[in-house]
Amino acid sequence: MQPLGSDPINAAQWRALDAIGKRWSPPHEDDWLLAIDDTDNLTSRGTGFLARQLALRMAEAGIAEVKAITRHQLLVDPRIPYTSHNSSACLVLPSIVDRQTIFDYTCRYLLEESAEGSDAGTVLVQRKDLPDVVQQFGRAAKEQVLTQADARKLIVGHKIDMAGLTGTHGGVIGALAAVGLNASGSDGRFLWLKQLRGMSAECWKAGALEQATGVTIQSKLGAEVVINAEDSIELGEWPRAVFLQGQATLLVEKVDEGDFNGWRAASKNYIKRF
């Protein structure tokens, strides 16, 4: 197994989460979606790190299982206060002890771990209880300036737990958008998916890779391009799945160079578009 980057703290976190987290499986109505947003400042670790740490701590405490963490890009606009990219994170939990325990734990975690000057917010909802209007809210957050009032009005009458924890509480907007975008099954990329990042620089047969990780392998050119189970996949230095049509999807491109004829995971710059 190759090193997980140059940051030893980040690498240790990834390995620990790989060891205790659940293998990816497609969305299920009983999954719980737990989103956080606006937890950082310009000098702190980002929301992605805190989302992985939260998932790891809950798993270690035996109060939740995690099978994925997704990142969702929202509108970048000078009217919106954000740290660097205006993205939020959503944990996918196939099993929890009970909703109040998870919500209270997350609120305490964000109060303790969110950076000075942050405007942290969180949302918890079971997928089957998420109304379509929240998916619409998520899509709108990628194109429009929304307000806390918009978010708070939307959850009235629904089984959705939401709280602002620090600063202005503005993170509730991104957190609600994140659960809607995750529920759509076709937005964002995975901040954590069991095993995949640890396979960086390795070469696998397509069928074996799908079996090991649960990902779907798809050409950048579209699903109609055939990739056979025995085709070779070079994972490169930054293998990341994106969320497409309810599947954790590893996008690849055809390679025919020297002694290698197969597929290579799409570049970091390409995947960062998602």
PDB file of C-alpha atoms in Angstrom:
ATOM      1  CA  MET A   1       0.000   0.000   0.000  1.00  0.00           C
ATOM      2  CA  GLN A   2       1.289   3.443  -0.942  1.00  0.00           C
ATOM      3  CA  PRO A   3       1.584   6.420   1.426  1.00  0.00           C
ATOM      4  CA  LEU A   4      -1.603   8.449   1.851  1.00  0.00           C
ATOM      5  CA  GLY A   5      -0.045  11.807   1.159  1.00  0.00           C
ATOM      6  CA  SER A   6       2.527  13.858   3.034  1.00  0.00           C
ATOM      7  CA  ASP A   7       0.414  14.839   6.077  1.00  0.00           C
ATOM      8  CA  PRO A   8       0.860  12.103   8.709  1.00  0.00           C
ATOM      9  CA  ILE A   9      -2.190  13.203  10.733  1.00  0.00           C
ATOM     10  CA  ASN A  10      -4.404  13.141   7.660  1.00  0.00           C
ATOM     11  CA  ALA A  11      -2.961   9.784   6.561  1.00  0.00           C
ATOM     12  CA  ALA A  12      -3.527   8.243   9.989  1.00  0.00           C
ATOM     13  CA  GLN A  13      -7.118   9.462   9.950  1.00  0.00           C
ATOM     14  CA  TRP A  14      -7.752   7.878   6.542  1.00  0.00           C
ATOM     15  CA  ARG A  15      -6.264   4.541   7.599  1.00  0.00           C
ATOM     16  CA  ALA A  16      -8.265   4.453  10.829  1.00  0.00           C
ATOM     17  CA  LEU A  17     -11.483   5.227   8.991  1.00  0.00           C
ATOM     18  CA  ASP A  18     -10.716   2.583   6.356  1.00  0.00           C
ATOM     19  CA  ALA A  19     -10.257   0.043   9.154  1.00  0.00           C
ATOM     20  CA  ILE A  20     -13.543   0.774  10.924  1.00  0.00           C
ATOM     21  CA  GLY A  21     -15.811   2.152   8.174  1.00  0.00           C
ATOM     22  CA  LYS A  22     -18.273   0.165   6.078  1.00  0.00           C
ATOM     23  CA  ARG A  23     -17.835  -0.819   2.437  1.00  0.00           C
ATOM     24  CA  TRP A  24     -19.784   1.362   0.028  1.00  0.00           C
ATOM     25  CA  SER A  25     -23.243   0.223  -1.002  1.00  0.00           C
ATOM     26  CA  PRO A  26     -25.831   2.118  -3.077  1.00  0.00           C
ATOM     27  CA  PRO A  27     -28.233   4.523  -1.325  1.00  0.00           C
ATOM     28  CA  HIS A  28     -30.958   2.963   0.823  1.00  0.00           C
ATOM     29  CA  GLU A  29     -34.054   4.610   2.280  1.00  0.00           C
ATOM     30  CA  ASP A  30     -32.900   3.727   5.793  1.00  0.00           C
ATOM     31  CA  ASP A  31     -29.568   5.555   5.427  1.00  0.00           C
ATOM     32  CA  TRP A  32     -29.082   8.616   7.621  1.00  0.00           C
ATOM     33  CA  LEU A  33     -27.593  11.763   6.091  1.00  0.00           C
ATOM     34  CA  LEU A  34     -25.577  13.958   8.447  1.00  0.00           C
ATOM     35  CA  ALA A  35     -24.183  17.160   6.961  1.00  0.00           C
ATOM     36  CA  ILE A  36     -21.859  19.840   8.315  1.00  0.00           C
ATOM     37  CA  ASP A  37     -20.737  23.152   6.862  1.00  0.00           C
ATOM     38  CA  ASP A  38     -18.684  26.270   7.590  1.00  0.00           C
ATOM     39  CA  THR A  39     -16.560  24.709  10.332  1.00  0.00           C
ATOM     40  CA  ASP A  40     -13.181  26.197   9.385  1.00  0.00           C
ATOM     41  CA  ASN A  41     -11.186  29.366   8.906  1.00  0.00           C
ATOM     42  CA  LEU A  42      -8.308  30.206   6.575  1.00  0.00           C
ATOM     43  CA  THR A  43      -5.650  28.673   8.849  1.00  0.00           C
ATOM     44  CA  SER A  44      -7.510  25.631  10.218  1.00  0.00           C
ATOM     45  CA  ARG A  45      -8.098  22.188   8.784  1.00  0.00           C
ATOM     46  CA  GLY A  46     -11.057  22.127   6.430  1.00  0.00           C
ATOM     47  CA  THR A  47     -14.573  20.799   6.742  1.00  0.00           C
ATOM     48  CA  GLY A  48     -13.557  17.574   4.957  1.00  0.00           C
ATOM     49  CA  PHE A  49     -11.052  16.733   7.684  1.00  0.00           C
ATOM     50  CA  LEU A  50     -13.593  17.455  10.421  1.00  0.00           C
ATOM     51  CA  ALA A  51     -16.234  15.360   8.633  1.00  0.00           C
ATOM     52  CA  ARG A  52     -13.873  12.361   8.483  1.00  0.00           C
ATOM     53  CA  GLN A  53     -12.863  12.880  12.115  1.00  0.00           C
ATOM     54  CA  LEU A  54     -16.507  13.065  13.192  1.00  0.00           C
ATOM     55  CA  ALA A  55     -17.282   9.851  11.312  1.00  0.00           C
ATOM     56  CA  LEU A  56     -14.309   8.098  12.882  1.00  0.00           C
ATOM     57  CA  ARG A  57     -15.176   9.197  16.413  1.00  0.00           C
ATOM     58  CA  MET A  58     -18.796   8.084  16.094  1.00  0.00           C
ATOM     59  CA  ALA A  59     -17.733   4.714  14.699  1.00  0.00           C
ATOM     60  CA  GLU A  60     -15.161   4.257  17.483  1.00  0.00           C
ATOM     61  CA  ALA A  61     -17.810   5.161  20.069  1.00  0.00           C
ATOM     62  CA  GLY A  62     -20.105   2.524  18.592  1.00  0.00           C
ATOM     63  CA  ILE A  63     -22.962   4.956  17.982  1.00  0.00           C
ATOM     64  CA  ALA A  64     -22.940   4.996  14.162  1.00  0.00           C
ATOM     65  CA  GLU A  65     -21.570   3.240  11.102  1.00  0.00           C
ATOM     66  CA  VAL A  66     -20.344   5.236   8.116  1.00  0.00           C
ATOM     67  CA  LYS A  67     -20.159   4.088   4.506  1.00  0.00           C
ATOM     68  CA  ALA A  68     -19.313   7.324   2.699  1.00  0.00           C
ATOM     69  CA  ILE A  69     -18.602  11.023   3.042  1.00  0.00           C
ATOM     70  CA  THR A  70     -19.378  13.310   0.119  1.00  0.00           C
ATOM     71  CA  ARG A  71     -18.345  16.850  -0.767  1.00  0.00           C
ATOM     72  CA  HIS A  72     -20.770  19.234  -2.458  1.00  0.00           C
ATOM     73  CA  GLN A  73     -19.757  22.446  -4.207  1.00  0.00           C
ATOM     74  CA  LEU A  74     -22.068  25.406  -3.644  1.00  0.00           C
ATOM     75  CA  LEU A  75     -22.251  28.829  -5.287  1.00  0.00           C
ATOM     76  CA  VAL A  76     -19.112  30.935  -5.077  1.00  0.00           C
ATOM     77  CA  ASP A  77     -20.286  34.532  -4.848  1.00  0.00           C
ATOM     78  CA  PRO A  78     -18.915  37.602  -3.015  1.00  0.00           C
ATOM     79  CA  ARG A  79     -22.274  37.991  -1.245  1.00  0.00           C
ATOM     80  CA  ILE A  80     -21.744  34.610   0.451  1.00  0.00           C
ATOM     81  CA  PRO A  81     -19.275  34.356   3.368  1.00  0.00           C
ATOM     82  CA  TYR A  82     -17.089  31.268   2.941  1.00  0.00           C
ATOM     83  CA  THR A  83     -13.527  30.232   3.713  1.00  0.00           C
ATOM     84  CA  SER A  84     -12.040  29.100   0.409  1.00  0.00           C
ATOM     85  CA  HIS A  85     -14.330  27.022  -1.808  1.00  0.00           C
ATOM     86  CA  ASN A  86     -17.855  27.151  -0.314  1.00  0.00           C
ATOM     87  CA  SER A  87     -18.315  23.411  -0.115  1.00  0.00           C
ATOM     88  CA  SER A  88     -20.140  21.300   2.468  1.00  0.00           C
ATOM     89  CA  ALA A  89     -19.849  17.671   3.560  1.00  0.00           C
ATOM     90  CA  CYS A  90     -22.371  14.891   4.096  1.00  0.00           C
ATOM     91  CA  LEU A  91     -21.807  11.667   6.047  1.00  0.00           C
ATOM     92  CA  VAL A  92     -23.831   8.628   4.952  1.00  0.00           C
ATOM     93  CA  LEU A  93     -24.676   6.460   7.961  1.00  0.00           C
ATOM     94  CA  PRO A  94     -26.333   3.078   7.295  1.00  0.00           C
ATOM     95  CA  SER A  95     -26.835   2.466  11.015  1.00  0.00           C
ATOM     96  CA  ILE A  96     -27.109   4.651  14.133  1.00  0.00           C
ATOM     97  CA  VAL A  97     -28.068   4.042  17.767  1.00  0.00           C
ATOM     98  CA  ASP A  98     -30.770   6.739  17.676  1.00  0.00           C
ATOM     99  CA  ARG A  99     -31.201  10.139  16.074  1.00  0.00           C
ATOM    100  CA  GLN A 100     -31.041  12.223  19.271  1.00  0.00           C
ATOM    101  CA  THR A 101     -27.731  10.657  20.305  1.00  0.00           C
ATOM    102  CA  ILE A 102     -26.202  11.338  16.886  1.00  0.00           C
ATOM    103  CA  PHE A 103     -27.533  14.880  16.649  1.00  0.00           C
ATOM    104  CA  ASP A 104     -26.425  15.812  20.168  1.00  0.00           C
ATOM    105  CA  TYR A 105     -23.005  14.222  19.596  1.00  0.00           C
ATOM    106  CA  THR A 106     -22.533  16.179  16.366  1.00  0.00           C
ATOM    107  CA  CYS A 107     -23.553  19.464  17.974  1.00  0.00           C
ATOM    108  CA  ARG A 108     -21.079  18.958  20.827  1.00  0.00           C
ATOM    109  CA  TYR A 109     -18.377  17.982  18.350  1.00  0.00           C
ATOM    110  CA  LEU A 110     -18.868  21.097  16.231  1.00  0.00           C
ATOM    111  CA  LEU A 111     -18.916  23.372  19.280  1.00  0.00           C
ATOM    112  CA  GLU A 112     -15.599  21.862  20.408  1.00  0.00           C
ATOM    113  CA  GLU A 113     -13.822  21.433  17.070  1.00  0.00           C
ATOM    114  CA  SER A 114     -15.030  24.196  14.743  1.00  0.00           C
ATOM    115  CA  ALA A 115     -12.457  26.891  14.143  1.00  0.00           C
ATOM    116  CA  GLU A 116     -12.535  30.378  15.627  1.00  0.00           C
ATOM    117  CA  GLY A 117     -14.593  32.648  13.401  1.00  0.00           C
ATOM    118  CA  SER A 118     -16.546  29.794  11.819  1.00  0.00           C
ATOM    119  CA  ASP A 119     -20.329  29.755  11.341  1.00  0.00           C
ATOM    120  CA  ALA A 120     -20.869  26.022  11.764  1.00  0.00           C
ATOM    121  CA  GLY A 121     -24.186  24.320  11.129  1.00  0.00           C
ATOM    122  CA  THR A 122     -25.435  20.739  10.892  1.00  0.00           C
ATOM    123  CA  VAL A 123     -28.427  18.807   9.548  1.00  0.00           C
ATOM    124  CA  LEU A 124     -29.521  15.226  10.246  1.00  0.00           C
ATOM    125  CA  VAL A 125     -32.272  13.392   8.357  1.00  0.00           C
ATOM    126  CA  GLN A 126     -33.125   9.842   7.331  1.00  0.00           C
ATOM    127  CA  ARG A 127     -33.150   9.519   3.569  1.00  0.00           C
ATOM    128  CA  LYS A 128     -36.741   8.245   3.435  1.00  0.00           C
ATOM    129  CA  ASP A 129     -37.918  11.343   5.346  1.00  0.00           C
ATOM    130  CA  LEU A 130     -36.223  13.870   3.054  1.00  0.00           C
ATOM    131  CA  PRO A 131     -38.780  15.794   0.947  1.00  0.00           C
ATOM    132  CA  ASP A 132     -38.076  16.595  -2.689  1.00  0.00           C
ATOM    133  CA  VAL A 133     -38.031  20.308  -1.889  1.00  0.00           C
ATOM    134  CA  VAL A 134     -34.715  19.812  -0.035  1.00  0.00           C
ATOM    135  CA  GLN A 135     -33.163  18.377  -3.193  1.00  0.00           C
ATOM    136  CA  GLN A 136     -34.455  21.476  -4.976  1.00  0.00           C
ATOM    137  CA  PHE A 137     -32.905  23.633  -2.234  1.00  0.00           C
ATOM    138  CA  GLY A 138     -29.563  21.866  -2.802  1.00  0.00           C
ATOM    139  CA  ARG A 139     -29.652  22.534  -6.524  1.00  0.00           C
ATOM    140  CA  ALA A 140     -30.612  26.165  -5.898  1.00  0.00           C
ATOM    141  CA  ALA A 141     -27.649  26.574  -3.504  1.00  0.00           C
ATOM    142  CA  LYS A 142     -25.328  25.876  -6.427  1.00  0.00           C
ATOM    143  CA  GLU A 143     -26.802  28.791  -8.389  1.00  0.00           C
ATOM    144  CA  GLN A 144     -28.433  31.277  -5.988  1.00  0.00           C
ATOM    145  CA  VAL A 145     -27.731  33.190  -2.795  1.00  0.00           C
ATOM    146  CA  LEU A 146     -29.951  31.578  -0.139  1.00  0.00           C
ATOM    147  CA  THR A 147     -30.608  32.618   3.446  1.00  0.00           C
ATOM    148  CA  GLN A 148     -30.961  30.951   6.831  1.00  0.00           C
ATOM    149  CA  ALA A 149     -34.616  31.953   6.754  1.00  0.00           C
ATOM    150  CA  ASP A 150     -35.016  29.977   3.515  1.00  0.00           C
ATOM    151  CA  ALA A 151     -33.467  26.909   5.144  1.00  0.00           C
ATOM    152  CA  ARG A 152     -35.401  27.146   8.411  1.00  0.00           C
ATOM    153  CA  LYS A 153     -38.730  27.668   6.668  1.00  0.00           C
ATOM    154  CA  LEU A 154     -38.120  24.633   4.472  1.00  0.00           C
ATOM    155  CA  ILE A 155     -37.740  22.123   7.308  1.00  0.00           C
ATOM    156  CA  VAL A 156     -40.949  23.048   9.134  1.00  0.00           C
ATOM    157  CA  GLY A 157     -43.234  20.031   9.357  1.00  0.00           C
ATOM    158  CA  HIS A 158     -40.524  17.564   8.333  1.00  0.00           C
ATOM    159  CA  LYS A 159     -38.428  15.093  10.345  1.00  0.00           C
ATOM    160  CA  ILE A 160     -35.231  17.101   9.885  1.00  0.00           C
ATOM    161  CA  ASP A 161     -32.926  18.102  12.746  1.00  0.00           C
ATOM    162  CA  MET A 162     -30.975  21.314  12.100  1.00  0.00           C
ATOM    163  CA  ALA A 163     -28.820  23.528  14.288  1.00  0.00           C
ATOM    164  CA  GLY A 164     -26.464  26.462  13.950  1.00  0.00           C
ATOM    165  CA  LEU A 165     -23.588  26.132  16.419  1.00  0.00           C
ATOM    166  CA  THR A 166     -21.021  28.898  16.011  1.00  0.00           C
ATOM    167  CA  GLY A 167     -20.848  32.453  14.739  1.00  0.00           C
ATOM    168  CA  THR A 168     -23.792  33.534  12.612  1.00  0.00           C
ATOM    169  CA  HIS A 169     -25.036  29.910  12.230  1.00  0.00           C
ATOM    170  CA  GLY A 170     -24.806  30.383   8.450  1.00  0.00           C
ATOM    171  CA  GLY A 171     -23.569  26.811   8.002  1.00  0.00           C
ATOM    172  CA  VAL A 172     -27.159  25.554   8.241  1.00  0.00           C
ATOM    173  CA  ILE A 173     -27.637  26.691   4.629  1.00  0.00           C
ATOM    174  CA  GLY A 174     -24.800  24.572   3.251  1.00  0.00           C
ATOM    175  CA  ALA A 175     -25.619  21.639   5.522  1.00  0.00           C
ATOM    176  CA  LEU A 176     -29.231  21.501   4.319  1.00  0.00           C
ATOM    177  CA  ALA A 177     -28.037  21.847   0.723  1.00  0.00           C
ATOM    178  CA  ALA A 178     -25.587  18.976   1.256  1.00  0.00           C
ATOM    179  CA  VAL A 179     -28.228  16.479   2.375  1.00  0.00           C
ATOM    180  CA  GLY A 180     -30.374  17.461  -0.597  1.00  0.00           C
ATOM    181  CA  LEU A 181     -27.512  17.109  -3.058  1.00  0.00           C
ATOM    182  CA  ASN A 182     -26.390  13.801  -1.571  1.00  0.00           C
ATOM    183  CA  ALA A 183     -29.963  12.506  -1.749  1.00  0.00           C
ATOM    184  CA  SER A 184     -30.043  13.350  -5.455  1.00  0.00           C
ATOM    185  CA  GLY A 185     -27.343  10.715  -5.997  1.00  0.00           C
ATOM    186  CA  SER A 186     -25.697  12.756  -8.744  1.00  0.00           C
ATOM    187  CA  ASP A 187     -23.643  15.514  -7.165  1.00  0.00           C
ATOM    188  CA  GLY A 188     -20.194  15.914  -5.716  1.00  0.00           C
ATOM    189  CA  ARG A 189     -17.232  13.677  -5.037  1.00  0.00           C
ATOM    190  CA  PHE A 190     -16.336  11.355  -2.183  1.00  0.00           C
ATOM    191  CA  LEU A 191     -14.211  12.729   0.645  1.00  0.00           C
ATOM    192  CA  TRP A 192     -13.952   9.192   1.965  1.00  0.00           C
ATOM    193  CA  LEU A 193     -14.787   5.815   0.476  1.00  0.00           C
ATOM    194  CA  LYS A 194     -13.442   2.667   2.109  1.00  0.00           C
ATOM    195  CA  GLN A 195     -10.075   1.485   0.682  1.00  0.00           C
ATOM    196  CA  LEU A 196      -9.996   3.514  -2.541  1.00  0.00           C
ATOM    197  CA  ARG A 197      -7.496   6.192  -1.547  1.00  0.00           C
ATOM    198  CA  GLY A 198      -5.192   3.584  -0.022  1.00  0.00           C
ATOM    199  CA  MET A 199      -4.971   1.923  -3.449  1.00  0.00           C
ATOM    200  CA  SER A 200      -3.269   4.948  -5.012  1.00  0.00           C
ATOM    201  CA  ALA A 201      -0.545   4.092  -7.541  1.00  0.00           C
ATOM    202  CA  GLU A 202      -1.743   0.479  -7.747  1.00  0.00           C
ATOM    203  CA  CYS A 203      -3.009  -1.346 -10.848  1.00  0.00           C
ATOM    204  CA  TRP A 204      -6.123  -3.534 -10.630  1.00  0.00           C
ATOM    205  CA  LYS A 205      -8.362  -5.491 -12.948  1.00  0.00           C
ATOM    206  CA  ALA A 206     -11.638  -3.602 -13.333  1.00  0.00           C
ATOM    207  CA  GLY A 207     -13.824  -6.409 -12.010  1.00  0.00           C
ATOM    208  CA  ALA A 208     -11.638  -7.006  -8.978  1.00  0.00           C
ATOM    209  CA  LEU A 209     -11.518  -3.288  -8.180  1.00  0.00           C
ATOM    210  CA  GLU A 210     -15.292  -2.993  -8.297  1.00  0.00           C
ATOM    211  CA  GLN A 211     -15.628  -6.045  -6.072  1.00  0.00           C
ATOM    212  CA  ALA A 212     -13.109  -4.733  -3.535  1.00  0.00           C
ATOM    213  CA  THR A 213     -14.483  -1.217  -3.182  1.00  0.00           C
ATOM    214  CA  GLY A 214     -18.079  -1.245  -4.436  1.00  0.00           C
ATOM    215  CA  VAL A 215     -17.330   1.463  -7.010  1.00  0.00           C
ATOM    216  CA  THR A 216     -18.678   1.524 -10.544  1.00  0.00           C
ATOM    217  CA  ILE A 217     -15.975   2.143 -13.153  1.00  0.00           C
ATOM    218  CA  GLN A 218     -17.007   4.404 -16.013  1.00  0.00           C
ATOM    219  CA  SER A 219     -15.223   6.085 -18.900  1.00  0.00           C
ATOM    220  CA  LYS A 220     -15.056   9.887 -18.855  1.00  0.00           C
ATOM    221  CA  LEU A 221     -16.721   9.650 -22.280  1.00  0.00           C
ATOM    222  CA  GLY A 222     -19.857   8.070 -20.814  1.00  0.00           C
ATOM    223  CA  ALA A 223     -21.435   4.870 -19.580  1.00  0.00           C
ATOM    224  CA  GLU A 224     -21.923   3.575 -23.123  1.00  0.00           C
ATOM    225  CA  VAL A 225     -18.151   2.986 -23.453  1.00  0.00           C
ATOM    226  CA  VAL A 226     -17.482  -0.656 -22.559  1.00  0.00           C
ATOM    227  CA  ILE A 227     -14.969  -1.464 -19.821  1.00  0.00           C
ATOM    228  CA  ASN A 228     -14.421  -5.196 -19.397  1.00  0.00           C
ATOM    229  CA  ALA A 229     -13.838  -6.944 -16.072  1.00  0.00           C
ATOM    230  CA  GLU A 230     -10.350  -7.997 -17.179  1.00  0.00           C
ATOM    231  CA  ASP A 231      -9.290  -4.516 -18.297  1.00  0.00           C
ATOM    232  CA  SER A 232      -6.426  -3.005 -16.314  1.00  0.00           C
ATOM    233  CA  ILE A 233      -7.053   0.136 -14.246  1.00  0.00           C
ATOM    234  CA  GLU A 234      -4.129   2.314 -13.113  1.00  0.00           C
ATOM    235  CA  LEU A 235      -5.342   4.220 -10.063  1.00  0.00           C
ATOM    236  CA  GLY A 236      -2.733   6.976 -10.165  1.00  0.00           C
ATOM    237  CA  GLU A 237      -1.801   9.208  -7.245  1.00  0.00           C
ATOM    238  CA  TRP A 238      -5.246  10.687  -6.504  1.00  0.00           C
ATOM    239  CA  PRO A 239      -8.043   8.128  -7.022  1.00  0.00           C
ATOM    240  CA  ARG A 240     -11.396   9.617  -6.054  1.00  0.00           C
ATOM    241  CA  ALA A 241     -14.944   8.542  -6.859  1.00  0.00           C
ATOM    242  CA  VAL A 242     -17.723  10.937  -7.873  1.00  0.00           C
ATOM    243  CA  PHE A 243     -21.438  10.523  -7.167  1.00  0.00           C
ATOM    244  CA  LEU A 244     -23.344   9.726 -10.372  1.00  0.00           C
ATOM    245  CA  GLN A 245     -26.804   8.155 -10.693  1.00  0.00           C
ATOM    246  CA  GLY A 246     -26.682   6.792  -7.166  1.00  0.00           C
ATOM    247  CA  GLN A 247     -23.307   5.129  -7.656  1.00  0.00           C
ATOM    248  CA  ALA A 248     -19.824   5.822  -6.342  1.00  0.00           C
ATOM    249  CA  THR A 249     -18.243   6.149  -9.761  1.00  0.00           C
ATOM    250  CA  LEU A 250     -14.550   5.989 -10.607  1.00  0.00           C
ATOM    251  CA  LEU A 251     -14.084   7.900 -13.848  1.00  0.00           C
ATOM    252  CA  VAL A 252     -11.273   6.651 -16.073  1.00  0.00           C
ATOM    253  CA  GLU A 253      -9.668   7.459 -19.404  1.00  0.00           C
ATOM    254  CA  LYS A 254      -8.189   5.132 -22.021  1.00  0.00           C
ATOM    255  CA  VAL A 255      -4.415   4.820 -22.044  1.00  0.00           C
ATOM    256  CA  ASP A 256      -2.219   3.232 -24.719  1.00  0.00           C
ATOM    257  CA  GLU A 257       1.386   4.080 -24.037  1.00  0.00           C
ATOM    258  CA  GLY A 258       4.522   1.955 -23.983  1.00  0.00           C
ATOM    259  CA  ASP A 259       3.835  -1.384 -22.371  1.00  0.00           C
ATOM    260  CA  PHE A 260       0.510  -0.352 -20.811  1.00  0.00           C
ATOM    261  CA  ASN A 261      -2.789  -0.631 -22.628  1.00  0.00           C
ATOM    262  CA  GLY A 262      -5.738  -0.081 -20.337  1.00  0.00           C
ATOM    263  CA  TRP A 263      -7.407   2.642 -18.283  1.00  0.00           C
ATOM    264  CA  ARG A 264      -6.222   5.268 -15.825  1.00  0.00           C
ATOM    265  CA  ALA A 265      -8.201   7.069 -13.116  1.00  0.00           C
ATOM    266  CA  ALA A 266      -9.132  10.593 -14.169  1.00  0.00           C
ATOM    267  CA  SER A 267      -6.729  13.301 -13.045  1.00  0.00           C
ATOM    268  CA  LYS A 268      -7.075  15.325  -9.859  1.00  0.00           C
ATOM    269  CA  ASN A 269      -7.819  18.472 -11.863  1.00  0.00           C
ATOM    270  CA  TYR A 270     -10.633  16.711 -13.718  1.00  0.00           C
ATOM    271  CA  ILE A 271     -12.237  15.227 -10.601  1.00  0.00           C
ATOM    272  CA  LYS A 272     -12.090  18.558  -8.779  1.00  0.00           C
ATOM    273  CA  ARG A 273     -14.737  19.792 -11.202  1.00  0.00           C
ATOM    274  CA  PHE A 274     -17.260  17.683  -9.297  1.00  0.00           C
TER     275      PHE A 274
END
